Short mmCIF file of C-alpha atoms in Angstrom, two decimals:
data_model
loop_
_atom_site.label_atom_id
_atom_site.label_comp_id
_atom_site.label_asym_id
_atom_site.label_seq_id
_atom_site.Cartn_x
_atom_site.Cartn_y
_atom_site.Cartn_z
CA UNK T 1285 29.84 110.17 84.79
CA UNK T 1286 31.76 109.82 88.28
CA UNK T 1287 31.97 112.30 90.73
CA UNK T 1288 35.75 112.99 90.18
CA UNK T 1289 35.21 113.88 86.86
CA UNK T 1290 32.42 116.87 87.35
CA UNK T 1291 34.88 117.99 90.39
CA UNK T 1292 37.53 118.27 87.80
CA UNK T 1293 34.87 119.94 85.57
CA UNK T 1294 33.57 122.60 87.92
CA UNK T 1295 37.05 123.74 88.64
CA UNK T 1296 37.93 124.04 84.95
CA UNK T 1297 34.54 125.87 84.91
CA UNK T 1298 35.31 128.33 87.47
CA UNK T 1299 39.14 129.32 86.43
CA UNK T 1300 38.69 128.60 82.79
CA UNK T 1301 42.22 127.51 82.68
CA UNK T 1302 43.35 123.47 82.88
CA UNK T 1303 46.38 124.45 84.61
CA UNK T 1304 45.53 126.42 87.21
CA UNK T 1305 42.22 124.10 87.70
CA UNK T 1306 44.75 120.88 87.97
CA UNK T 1307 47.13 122.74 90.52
CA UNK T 1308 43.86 123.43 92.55
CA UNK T 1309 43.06 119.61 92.04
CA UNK T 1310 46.30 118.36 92.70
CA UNK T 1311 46.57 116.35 89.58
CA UNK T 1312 48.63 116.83 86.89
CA UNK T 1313 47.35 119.10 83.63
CA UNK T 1314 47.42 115.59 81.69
CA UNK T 1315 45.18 113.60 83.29
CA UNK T 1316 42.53 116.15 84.04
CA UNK T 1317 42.54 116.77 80.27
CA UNK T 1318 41.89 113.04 80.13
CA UNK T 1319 39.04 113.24 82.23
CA UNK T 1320 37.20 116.04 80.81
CA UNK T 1321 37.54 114.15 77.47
CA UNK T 1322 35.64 110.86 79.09
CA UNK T 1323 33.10 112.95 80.50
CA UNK T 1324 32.16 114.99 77.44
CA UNK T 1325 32.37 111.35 75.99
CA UNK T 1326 30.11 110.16 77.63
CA UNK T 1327 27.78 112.74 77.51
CA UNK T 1328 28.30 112.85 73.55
CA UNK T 1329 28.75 116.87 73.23
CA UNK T 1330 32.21 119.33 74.50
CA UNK T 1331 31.37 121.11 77.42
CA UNK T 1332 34.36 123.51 76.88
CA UNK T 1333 35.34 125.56 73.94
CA UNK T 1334 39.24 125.64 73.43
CA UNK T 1335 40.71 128.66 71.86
CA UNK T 1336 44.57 129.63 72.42
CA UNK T 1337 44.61 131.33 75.43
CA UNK T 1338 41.08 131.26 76.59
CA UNK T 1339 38.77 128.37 77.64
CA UNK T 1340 35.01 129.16 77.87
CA UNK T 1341 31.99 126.81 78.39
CA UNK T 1342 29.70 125.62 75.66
CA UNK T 1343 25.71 125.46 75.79
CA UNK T 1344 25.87 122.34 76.85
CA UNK T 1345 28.61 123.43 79.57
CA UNK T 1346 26.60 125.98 81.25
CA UNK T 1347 23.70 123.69 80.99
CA UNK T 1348 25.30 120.80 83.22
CA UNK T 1349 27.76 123.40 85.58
CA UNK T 1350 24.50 124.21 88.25
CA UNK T 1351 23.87 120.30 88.18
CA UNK T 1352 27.45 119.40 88.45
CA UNK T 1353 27.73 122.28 91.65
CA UNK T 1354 24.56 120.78 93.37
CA UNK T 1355 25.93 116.78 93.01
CA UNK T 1356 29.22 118.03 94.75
CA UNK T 1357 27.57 119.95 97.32
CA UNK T 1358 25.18 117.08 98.11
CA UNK T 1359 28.53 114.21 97.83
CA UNK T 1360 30.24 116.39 100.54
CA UNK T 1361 27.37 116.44 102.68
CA UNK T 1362 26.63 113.03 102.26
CA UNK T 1363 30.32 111.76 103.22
CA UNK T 1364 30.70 114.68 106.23
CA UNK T 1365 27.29 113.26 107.63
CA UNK T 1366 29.10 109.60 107.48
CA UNK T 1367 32.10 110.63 108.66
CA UNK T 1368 30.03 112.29 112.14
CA UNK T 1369 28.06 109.25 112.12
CA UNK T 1370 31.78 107.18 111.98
CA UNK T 1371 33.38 109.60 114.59
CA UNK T 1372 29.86 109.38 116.85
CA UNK T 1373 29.49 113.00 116.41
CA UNK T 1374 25.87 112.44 115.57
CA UNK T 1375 23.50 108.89 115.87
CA UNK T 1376 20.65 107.82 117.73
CA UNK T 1377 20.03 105.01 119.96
CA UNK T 1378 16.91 103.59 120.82
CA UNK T 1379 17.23 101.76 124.50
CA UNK T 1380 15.01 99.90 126.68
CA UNK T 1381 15.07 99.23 129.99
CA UNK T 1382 12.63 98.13 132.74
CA UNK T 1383 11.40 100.70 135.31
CA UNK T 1384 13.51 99.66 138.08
CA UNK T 1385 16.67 99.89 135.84
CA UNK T 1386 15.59 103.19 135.11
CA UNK T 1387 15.34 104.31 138.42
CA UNK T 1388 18.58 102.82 139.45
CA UNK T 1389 22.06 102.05 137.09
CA UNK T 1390 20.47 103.91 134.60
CA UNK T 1391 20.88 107.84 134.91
CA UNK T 1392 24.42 107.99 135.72
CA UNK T 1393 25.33 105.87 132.64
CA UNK T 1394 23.33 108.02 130.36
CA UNK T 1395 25.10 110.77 132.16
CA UNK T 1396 28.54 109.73 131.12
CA UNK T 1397 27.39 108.72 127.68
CA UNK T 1398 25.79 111.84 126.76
CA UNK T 1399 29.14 113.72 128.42
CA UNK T 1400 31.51 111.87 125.95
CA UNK T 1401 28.93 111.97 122.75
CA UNK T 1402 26.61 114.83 122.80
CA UNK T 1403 25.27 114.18 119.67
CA UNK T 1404 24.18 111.13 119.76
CA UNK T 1405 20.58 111.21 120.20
CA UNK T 1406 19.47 108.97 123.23
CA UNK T 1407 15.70 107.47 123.37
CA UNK T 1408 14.52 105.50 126.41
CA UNK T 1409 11.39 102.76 126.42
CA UNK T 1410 10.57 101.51 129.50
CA UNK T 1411 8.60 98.33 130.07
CA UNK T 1412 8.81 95.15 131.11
CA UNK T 1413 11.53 92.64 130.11
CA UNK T 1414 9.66 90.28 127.97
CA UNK T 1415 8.16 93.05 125.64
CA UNK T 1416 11.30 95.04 125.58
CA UNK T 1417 12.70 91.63 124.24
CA UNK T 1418 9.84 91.36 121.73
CA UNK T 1419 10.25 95.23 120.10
CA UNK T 1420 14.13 94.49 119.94
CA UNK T 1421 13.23 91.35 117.79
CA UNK T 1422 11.26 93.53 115.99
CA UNK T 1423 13.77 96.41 115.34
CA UNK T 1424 12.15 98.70 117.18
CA UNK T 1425 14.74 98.87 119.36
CA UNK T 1426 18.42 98.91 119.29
CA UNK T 1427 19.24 97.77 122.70
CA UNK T 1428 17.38 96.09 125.85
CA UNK T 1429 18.70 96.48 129.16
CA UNK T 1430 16.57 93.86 131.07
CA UNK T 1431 15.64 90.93 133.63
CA UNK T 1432 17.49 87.62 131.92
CA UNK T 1433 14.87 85.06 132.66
CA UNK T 1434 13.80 81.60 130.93
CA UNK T 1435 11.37 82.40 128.58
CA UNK T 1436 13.01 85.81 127.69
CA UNK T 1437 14.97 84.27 125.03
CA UNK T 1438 15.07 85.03 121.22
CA UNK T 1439 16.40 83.59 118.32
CA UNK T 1440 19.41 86.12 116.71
CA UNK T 1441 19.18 88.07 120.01
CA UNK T 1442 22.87 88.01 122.12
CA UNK T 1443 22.73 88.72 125.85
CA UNK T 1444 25.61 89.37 127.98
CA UNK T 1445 24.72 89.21 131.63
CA UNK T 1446 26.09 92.51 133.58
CA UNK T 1447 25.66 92.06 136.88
CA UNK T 1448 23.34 90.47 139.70
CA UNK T 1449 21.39 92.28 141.98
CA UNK T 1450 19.88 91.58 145.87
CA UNK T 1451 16.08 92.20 145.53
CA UNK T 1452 14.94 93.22 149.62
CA UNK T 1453 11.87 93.52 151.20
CA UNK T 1454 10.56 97.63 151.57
CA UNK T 1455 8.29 98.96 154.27
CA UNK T 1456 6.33 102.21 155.16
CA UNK T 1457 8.68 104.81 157.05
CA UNK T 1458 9.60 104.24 160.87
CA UNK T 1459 7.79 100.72 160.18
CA UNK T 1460 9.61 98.17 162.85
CA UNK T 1461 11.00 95.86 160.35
CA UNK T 1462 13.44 93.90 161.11
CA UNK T 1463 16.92 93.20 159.77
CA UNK T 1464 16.40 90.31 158.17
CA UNK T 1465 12.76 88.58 157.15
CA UNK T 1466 12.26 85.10 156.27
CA UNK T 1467 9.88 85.08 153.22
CA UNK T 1468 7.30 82.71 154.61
CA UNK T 1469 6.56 85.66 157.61
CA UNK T 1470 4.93 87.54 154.31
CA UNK T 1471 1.97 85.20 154.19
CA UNK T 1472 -0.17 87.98 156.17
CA UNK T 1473 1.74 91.31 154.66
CA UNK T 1474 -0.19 92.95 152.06
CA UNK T 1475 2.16 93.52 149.13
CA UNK T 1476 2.20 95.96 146.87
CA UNK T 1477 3.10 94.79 143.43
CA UNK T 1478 4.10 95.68 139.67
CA UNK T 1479 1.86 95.14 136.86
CA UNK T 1480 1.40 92.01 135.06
CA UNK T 1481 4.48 91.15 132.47
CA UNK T 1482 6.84 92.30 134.86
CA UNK T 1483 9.89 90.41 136.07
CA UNK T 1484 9.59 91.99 139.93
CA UNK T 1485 5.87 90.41 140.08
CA UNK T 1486 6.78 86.97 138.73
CA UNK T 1487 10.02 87.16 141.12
CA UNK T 1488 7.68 88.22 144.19
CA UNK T 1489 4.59 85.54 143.54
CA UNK T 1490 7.11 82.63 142.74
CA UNK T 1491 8.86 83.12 145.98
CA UNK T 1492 5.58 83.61 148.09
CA UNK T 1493 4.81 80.19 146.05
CA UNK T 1494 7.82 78.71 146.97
CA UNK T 1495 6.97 79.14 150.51
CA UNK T 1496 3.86 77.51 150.80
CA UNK T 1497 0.98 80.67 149.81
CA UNK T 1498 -0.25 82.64 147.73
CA UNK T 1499 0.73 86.82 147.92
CA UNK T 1500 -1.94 88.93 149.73
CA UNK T 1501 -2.22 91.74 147.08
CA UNK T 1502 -3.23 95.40 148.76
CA UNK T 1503 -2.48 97.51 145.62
CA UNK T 1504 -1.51 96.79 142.09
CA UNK T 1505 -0.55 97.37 138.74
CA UNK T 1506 1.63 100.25 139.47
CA UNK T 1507 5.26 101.08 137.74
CA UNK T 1508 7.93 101.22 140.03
CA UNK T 1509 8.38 104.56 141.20
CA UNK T 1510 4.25 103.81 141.92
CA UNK T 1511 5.55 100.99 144.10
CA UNK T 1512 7.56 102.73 146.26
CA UNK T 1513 5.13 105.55 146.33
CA UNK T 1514 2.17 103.05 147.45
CA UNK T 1515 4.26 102.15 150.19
CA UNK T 1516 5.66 105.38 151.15
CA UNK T 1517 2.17 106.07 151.92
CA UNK T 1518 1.75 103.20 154.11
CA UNK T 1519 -0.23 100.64 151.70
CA UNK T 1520 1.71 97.88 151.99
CA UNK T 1521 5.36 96.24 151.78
CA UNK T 1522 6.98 95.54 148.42
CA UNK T 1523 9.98 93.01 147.33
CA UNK T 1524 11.97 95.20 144.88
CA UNK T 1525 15.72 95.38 143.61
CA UNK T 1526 17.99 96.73 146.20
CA UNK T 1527 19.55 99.37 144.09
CA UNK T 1528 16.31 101.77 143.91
CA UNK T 1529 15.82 102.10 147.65
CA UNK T 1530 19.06 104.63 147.92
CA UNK T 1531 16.89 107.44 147.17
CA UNK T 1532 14.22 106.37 148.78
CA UNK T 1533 16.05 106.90 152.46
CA UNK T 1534 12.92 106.99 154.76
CA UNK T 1535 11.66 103.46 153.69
CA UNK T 1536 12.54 100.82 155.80
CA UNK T 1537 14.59 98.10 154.34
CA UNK T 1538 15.31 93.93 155.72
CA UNK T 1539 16.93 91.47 153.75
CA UNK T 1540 14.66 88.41 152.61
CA UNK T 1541 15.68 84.91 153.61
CA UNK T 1542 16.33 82.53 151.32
CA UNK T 1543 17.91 85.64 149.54
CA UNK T 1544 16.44 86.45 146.39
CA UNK T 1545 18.59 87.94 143.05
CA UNK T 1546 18.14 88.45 139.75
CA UNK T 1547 20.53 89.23 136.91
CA UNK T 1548 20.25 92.25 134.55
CA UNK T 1549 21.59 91.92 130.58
CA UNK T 1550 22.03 94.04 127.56
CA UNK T 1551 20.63 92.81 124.59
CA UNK T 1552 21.21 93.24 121.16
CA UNK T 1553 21.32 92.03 117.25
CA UNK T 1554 23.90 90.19 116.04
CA UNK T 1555 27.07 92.86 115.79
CA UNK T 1556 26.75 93.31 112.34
CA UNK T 1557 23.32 94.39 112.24
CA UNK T 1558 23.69 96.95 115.40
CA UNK T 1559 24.85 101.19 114.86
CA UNK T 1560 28.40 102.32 115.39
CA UNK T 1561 26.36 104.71 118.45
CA UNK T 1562 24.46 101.04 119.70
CA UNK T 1563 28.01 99.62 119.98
CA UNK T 1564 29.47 102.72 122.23
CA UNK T 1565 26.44 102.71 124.52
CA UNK T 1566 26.74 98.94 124.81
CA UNK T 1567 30.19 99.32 125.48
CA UNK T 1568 29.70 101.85 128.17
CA UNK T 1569 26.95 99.72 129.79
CA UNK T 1570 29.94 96.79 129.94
CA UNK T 1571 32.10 98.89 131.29
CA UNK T 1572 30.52 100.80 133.78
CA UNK T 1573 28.48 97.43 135.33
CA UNK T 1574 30.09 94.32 134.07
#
């Protein structure tokens, strides 16, 4: 039984006439004749009664029309929802990113991806970048827009580095900061710093480290928006990527000497294994900071 056939059938059905029903199919009288034979074939029984000049259904007919009507309806839907998925009129994609990424490149992307596919349904994990790289792993996500690090790495996981970003040292508003500060001058500053499993802290104690101490910690375990709030409110100073601080106007902001970067990636499966609506929003992350 193939779907062409109970199309042809139903048609037949509702005109009662091969004719007219193959002029509606667009095939010609023959070989719809043809195919109503293999079907009641292979169902063993007619499912039309053929007089001269009138075709009606048998028992069997009306017993496998309703059926034949429902499979059809449920086909089309079927290959309309595909085709939406196909055309990106409809999907989902399930994205990770760390705080700081979400507070900075990542609005106005989503922005312009939502603008172009509106019906593509857009889910956002934040965390750090070494767990976001663990739930991809796991399928739990579809892409991770992250820290690349050593000991990020996964097997089957592709990363294309996007950009590299200036991490700066943040102060308390009207704090006399100045322009530039080396990082050894922080060996006294209390810092305010992101919870463990975060790229920002590691960045922040391996540089302290680098210089010759250990950070002097005055509030922790905060997300980043906490950050900046801690030291909005006077708490402490805070090394953090220079792309969050533009809304954050009344903080006071030096460069750090040696200067200190990091590079954000988007992550992914293996091409094959990633959705037509994961491709597009990777695409659009390439495009709008690669």
């Amino acid at each position: 039984m193939q779907i062409q056939q109970l199309r042809y059938f139903v048609t037949v059905a509702q005109t009662r006439h091969f004719t007219r029903a193959a002029e509606l199919t667009g095939v010609s009288q023959p070989s719809m004749s043809k195919q109503i034979r293999v079907l009641e074939n292979s169902l063993g029984t007619p499912l039309f009664v053929r007089n001269r000049g009138a075709i009606e259904l048998t028992s069997a007919g009306e017993a496998l029309l309703p059926h034949a009507e429902r499979i059809i309806i449920d086909v089309e839907a079927a290959e309309e929802s595909v085709r939406e998925v196909a055309g990106l009129r409809r999907g989902r994609v399930r994205l990770g990113a760390t705080p700081s990424l979400c507070d900075g490149v990542l609005p106005e992307v989503l922005t312009a991806f939502h603008r172009r596919h509106p019906g593509v349904d857009l889910e956002v994990h934040e965390s750090g970048s070494r767990l976001l790289m663990r739930d991809l792993a796991r399928g739990r996500l579809d892409l991770a827009l992250n820290i690349v690090s050593a000991g990020t790495e996964h097997e089957d996981i592709v990363t294309t580095e996007l950009l590299t970003e200036q991490l700066v040292l943040v102060g308390p508003p009207h704090h006399d900061l100045a322009a530039e500060v080396p990082v050894r001058d922080l060996r006294d500053v209390p810092l305010v710093m992101a919870r463990d499993g975060y790229d920002l802290r590691e960045r922040t104690n391996a540089a302290c480290r680098q210089a010759g101490f250990e950070p002097r910690v005055a509030v922790e375990g905060g997300e980043m928006s906490s950050v900046l709030r801690f030291v909005e409110a006077g708490l402490g100073h805070a090394i953090v990527p220079q792309m969050v601080v533009a809304t954050r106007p009344q903080l006071t902001v030096a460069r750090l000497s040696p200067r200190l970067t990091r590079t954000v990636g988007i992550s992914h499966r293996p091409e094959e294994a990633m959705s037509l609506a994961a491709r597009a929003f990777r695409d659009e992350l390439v495009s709008q900071l690669g």
